[in-house]
Tab-separated table of C-alpha atoms in Angstrom:
chain	number	residue	atom	x	y	z
A	1	MET	CA	116.914	132.879	122.427
A	2	ASP	CA	119.953	135.259	123.426
A	3	GLN	CA	119.244	139.042	122.600
A	4	LEU	CA	121.568	139.151	119.540
A	5	ARG	CA	119.818	136.091	117.753
A	6	THR	CA	116.384	137.741	118.771
A	7	LEU	CA	117.585	141.069	116.950
A	8	LYS	CA	118.620	139.251	113.857
A	9	VAL	CA	115.662	137.810	113.997
A	10	ALA	CA	113.591	140.758	113.954
A	11	ARG	CA	115.934	142.414	111.657
A	12	ASN	CA	115.747	139.960	109.151
A	13	GLY	CA	112.072	139.580	109.807
A	14	TYR	CA	111.522	143.382	109.043
A	15	ILE	CA	113.630	143.167	105.602
A	16	ILE	CA	111.411	140.270	104.702
A	17	ILE	CA	107.837	141.419	105.402
A	18	ALA	CA	109.002	144.861	103.905
A	19	LEU	CA	109.721	143.096	100.565
A	20	ILE	CA	106.811	141.556	100.649
A	21	VAL	CA	104.926	144.423	101.124
A	22	CYS	CA	106.961	146.459	98.379
A	23	VAL	CA	105.720	143.436	95.960
A	24	LEU	CA	102.115	143.270	96.937
A	25	GLY	CA	102.220	147.460	96.471
A	26	ALA	CA	104.045	146.995	92.983
A	27	CYS	CA	101.280	143.845	92.139
A	28	LEU	CA	98.084	146.413	92.960
A	29	ILE	CA	99.854	149.080	90.758
A	30	ILE	CA	100.351	147.063	88.038
A	31	LYS	CA	96.857	144.781	88.326
A	32	PRO	CA	94.360	146.957	90.096
A	33	ASP	CA	91.530	144.580	89.545
A	34	TRP	CA	92.602	141.903	92.147
A	35	PRO	CA	89.440	140.198	93.881
A	36	VAL	CA	88.648	141.957	97.012
A	37	ASP	CA	88.426	138.081	98.714
A	38	THR	CA	92.181	137.412	97.786
A	39	LEU	CA	93.338	140.817	98.653
A	40	ILE	CA	91.369	140.478	102.007
A	41	ARG	CA	93.101	137.101	102.717
A	42	VAL	CA	96.831	138.437	101.592
A	43	LEU	CA	96.254	141.540	103.706
A	44	GLY	CA	95.150	139.636	106.554
A	45	ILE	CA	97.937	137.210	106.630
A	46	VAL	CA	100.577	140.427	106.192
A	47	PHE	CA	99.252	142.206	109.354
A	48	ILE	CA	99.403	139.064	111.431
A	49	VAL	CA	102.818	138.388	110.345
A	50	ASP	CA	104.103	141.658	110.736
A	51	GLY	CA	102.258	142.004	114.007
A	52	ILE	CA	104.281	139.180	115.221
A	53	ILE	CA	107.630	140.561	113.840
A	54	LYS	CA	106.900	143.674	115.429
A	55	MET	CA	106.648	142.515	118.913
A	56	ILE	CA	109.454	140.369	118.729
A	57	GLY	CA	111.620	143.498	117.665
A	58	TYR	CA	110.242	145.244	120.537
A	59	PHE	CA	111.550	142.582	123.009
A	60	SER	CA	115.016	142.436	121.149
A	61	LYS	CA	116.520	145.659	122.854
A	62	ASP	CA	118.715	146.854	119.871
A	63	PHE	CA	121.400	149.066	120.698
A	64	TYR	CA	119.716	152.484	120.754
A	65	CYS	CA	116.198	151.061	121.351
A	66	LEU	CA	114.806	153.333	118.558
A	67	ALA	CA	113.704	151.235	115.389
A	68	PHE	CA	111.331	148.986	117.412
A	69	GLN	CA	110.341	151.521	120.343
A	70	TYR	CA	106.480	151.595	119.589
A	71	ASP	CA	106.213	147.990	118.233
A	72	LEU	CA	104.855	146.483	120.834
A	73	ALA	CA	101.361	148.173	120.737
A	74	PHE	CA	101.351	148.491	117.103
A	75	GLY	CA	102.162	144.631	116.705
A	76	ILE	CA	99.445	143.859	119.116
A	77	LEU	CA	97.116	146.068	117.066
A	78	MET	CA	98.190	144.961	113.836
A	79	ALA	CA	97.859	141.377	114.479
A	80	ALA	CA	94.381	141.930	115.825
A	81	LEU	CA	93.434	143.812	112.785
A	82	GLY	CA	94.826	140.949	110.913
A	83	ILE	CA	92.648	138.616	112.687
A	84	LEU	CA	89.729	140.500	112.095
A	85	ILE	CA	90.136	141.125	108.715
A	86	LEU	CA	90.285	137.309	108.020
A	87	ILE	CA	87.347	136.392	110.162
A	88	ARG	CA	85.273	139.428	109.220
A	89	GLY	CA	86.459	140.291	105.666
A	90	GLU	CA	83.593	141.028	104.067
A	91	SER	CA	82.231	143.089	106.602
A	92	TYR	CA	85.089	145.467	106.178
A	93	SER	CA	85.450	145.040	102.532
A	94	ARG	CA	84.176	148.323	101.466
A	95	LEU	CA	86.268	149.912	104.894
A	96	LEU	CA	89.240	147.983	103.748
A	97	GLY	CA	90.816	151.252	101.875
A	98	ALA	CA	90.472	153.636	105.147
A	99	VAL	CA	91.984	150.893	107.429
A	100	LEU	CA	94.761	150.273	105.275
A	101	GLY	CA	95.533	153.939	105.159
A	102	LEU	CA	95.014	154.387	108.812
A	103	VAL	CA	97.445	151.784	109.504
A	104	ILE	CA	99.891	153.515	106.947
A	105	LEU	CA	99.369	157.195	108.286
A	106	MET	CA	100.148	155.642	112.286
A	107	ASP	CA	103.010	153.733	111.328
A	108	ALA	CA	104.376	156.582	108.984
A	109	LEU	CA	103.951	159.085	112.065
A	110	LEU	CA	105.808	156.929	114.421
A	111	ARG	CA	108.568	156.408	111.848
A	112	ILE	CA	108.891	160.425	111.928
A	113	GLN	CA	108.798	160.568	115.070
A	114	MET	CA	111.819	157.730	115.085
A	115	SER	CA	113.603	159.355	112.684
A	116	LEU	CA	113.982	162.272	114.699
A	117	ASP	CA	114.954	160.757	118.055
A	118	ALA	CA	117.736	159.197	115.810
A	119	LYS	CA	118.863	162.713	115.195
A	120	LYS	CA	119.137	163.612	118.639
A	121	PHE	CA	121.679	160.272	118.641
A	122	GLY	CA	123.869	162.074	115.833
A	123	LEU	CA	122.605	159.103	113.504
A	124	ASP	CA	123.502	159.840	110.135
A	125	LEU	CA	120.672	158.596	107.687
A	126	TRP	CA	117.881	160.014	110.052
A	127	TRP	CA	116.801	162.308	107.757
A	128	ARG	CA	115.969	159.590	104.669
A	129	ILE	CA	113.668	157.570	106.812
A	130	LEU	CA	112.221	161.314	107.566
A	131	LEU	CA	111.552	162.121	104.024
A	132	VAL	CA	110.065	158.669	102.854
A	133	ALA	CA	107.554	158.455	106.240
A	134	ILE	CA	106.591	161.648	105.446
A	135	LEU	CA	105.801	160.571	101.960
A	136	THR	CA	104.410	157.596	103.086
A	137	GLY	CA	102.094	159.204	105.679
A	138	VAL	CA	100.704	161.767	102.867
A	139	PHE	CA	99.675	158.925	100.638
A	140	GLY	CA	98.118	156.869	103.832
A	141	MET	CA	95.953	160.141	104.470
A	142	ILE	CA	94.885	160.126	100.853
A	143	LEU	CA	93.846	156.504	101.029
A	144	VAL	CA	91.937	157.550	104.316
A	145	ILE	CA	90.300	160.347	102.062
A	146	ASP	CA	89.530	157.953	99.136
A	147	PRO	CA	89.033	160.795	96.797
A	148	TYR	CA	88.731	157.990	93.804
A	149	ASN	CA	85.896	155.822	95.651
A	150	GLY	CA	86.757	152.285	94.947
A	151	THR	CA	87.568	152.452	91.341
A	152	GLY	CA	90.615	151.203	89.896
A	153	ALA	CA	92.821	154.616	90.402
A	154	ALA	CA	92.013	153.836	94.223
A	155	MET	CA	93.646	150.533	93.731
A	156	ARG	CA	96.476	151.998	92.556
A	157	LEU	CA	96.728	154.725	95.010
A	158	ALA	CA	96.174	151.781	97.574
A	159	GLY	CA	99.375	150.023	95.785
A	160	THR	CA	101.497	152.941	95.861
A	161	ALA	CA	100.679	153.402	99.563
A	162	VAL	CA	101.668	149.960	100.158
A	163	LEU	CA	104.808	150.197	98.237
A	164	LEU	CA	106.259	153.362	99.729
A	165	GLU	CA	105.149	151.618	103.534
A	166	GLY	CA	107.318	148.805	102.474
A	167	ILE	CA	110.074	151.093	101.571
A	168	LEU	CA	110.044	152.655	104.858
A	169	ASN	CA	110.099	149.301	107.251
A	170	LEU	CA	112.840	148.312	104.517
A	171	CYS	CA	114.782	151.995	105.371
A	172	VAL	CA	114.179	151.142	108.886
A	173	ALA	CA	115.323	147.628	108.829
A	174	VAL	CA	118.492	148.563	106.701
A	175	TYR	CA	119.413	151.217	109.176
A	176	THR	CA	118.788	148.606	112.379
A	177	VAL	CA	121.293	146.659	110.453
A	178	LYS	CA	124.043	149.408	110.232
A	179	ILE	CA	123.312	150.043	113.887
A	180	LEU	CA	123.947	146.432	114.921
A	181	ASP	CA	127.101	145.967	112.728
A	182	ARG	CA	129.125	148.764	114.081
A	183	PHE	CA	128.414	147.649	117.681
A	184	SER	CA	128.271	144.031	117.573
A	185	ASP	CA	132.371	143.816	118.102
A	186	ARG	CA	132.333	145.860	121.092
A	187	PRO	CA	134.976	144.522	123.692
A	188	GLU	CA	132.524	142.117	126.153
A	189	GLU	CA	133.906	144.126	129.195
A	190	GLU	CA	132.238	147.356	127.636
A	191	SER	CA	129.084	145.262	126.382
A	192	ARG	CA	128.783	144.358	130.066
A	193	LEU	CA	128.759	148.192	131.125
A	194	GLY	CA	126.434	149.072	128.299
A	195	GLU	CA	123.757	146.401	129.783
A	196	SER	CA	124.383	147.330	132.971
A	197	SER	CA	123.580	151.254	132.755
């Protein structure tokens, strides 16, 4: 698979998983009384797929190396967590909110760093990703603290955090698309120069 095709797979995968995460978050807000075992299975599968997509993204080598720069380690972590949740879901059911909050908080912090790196490159939309990442991180931290202690309000809080996580990853994916579109038409000679530097 060539680099451009790998980048397209990573970008499209990011968009699809971000939309799925948005739908999952909206479902938790609207219907907070989901059975815990169903939620565990869904989250486990989403974590594994998201981890695989992140690892593909890391090896895709997008032009600025911004969107996927932290995704190898984070992708491995997500896939491992997904497998653990699926295998030992009942053991982690009480810690599910805290685990979900930590994952969301870590991703938000990495996206804050990415947005600041994007600013150094002079990319116009860096501040939008920064704002969404900060808001997502705040909700992730609240989810870790769990002020509602497993009630329906806690599930709605989790849904809001998950929804924001999906929006954040969608922003990153859309931003990556623009970077790809802007530089995919470079002359072949310029492309070779970029690859050799």
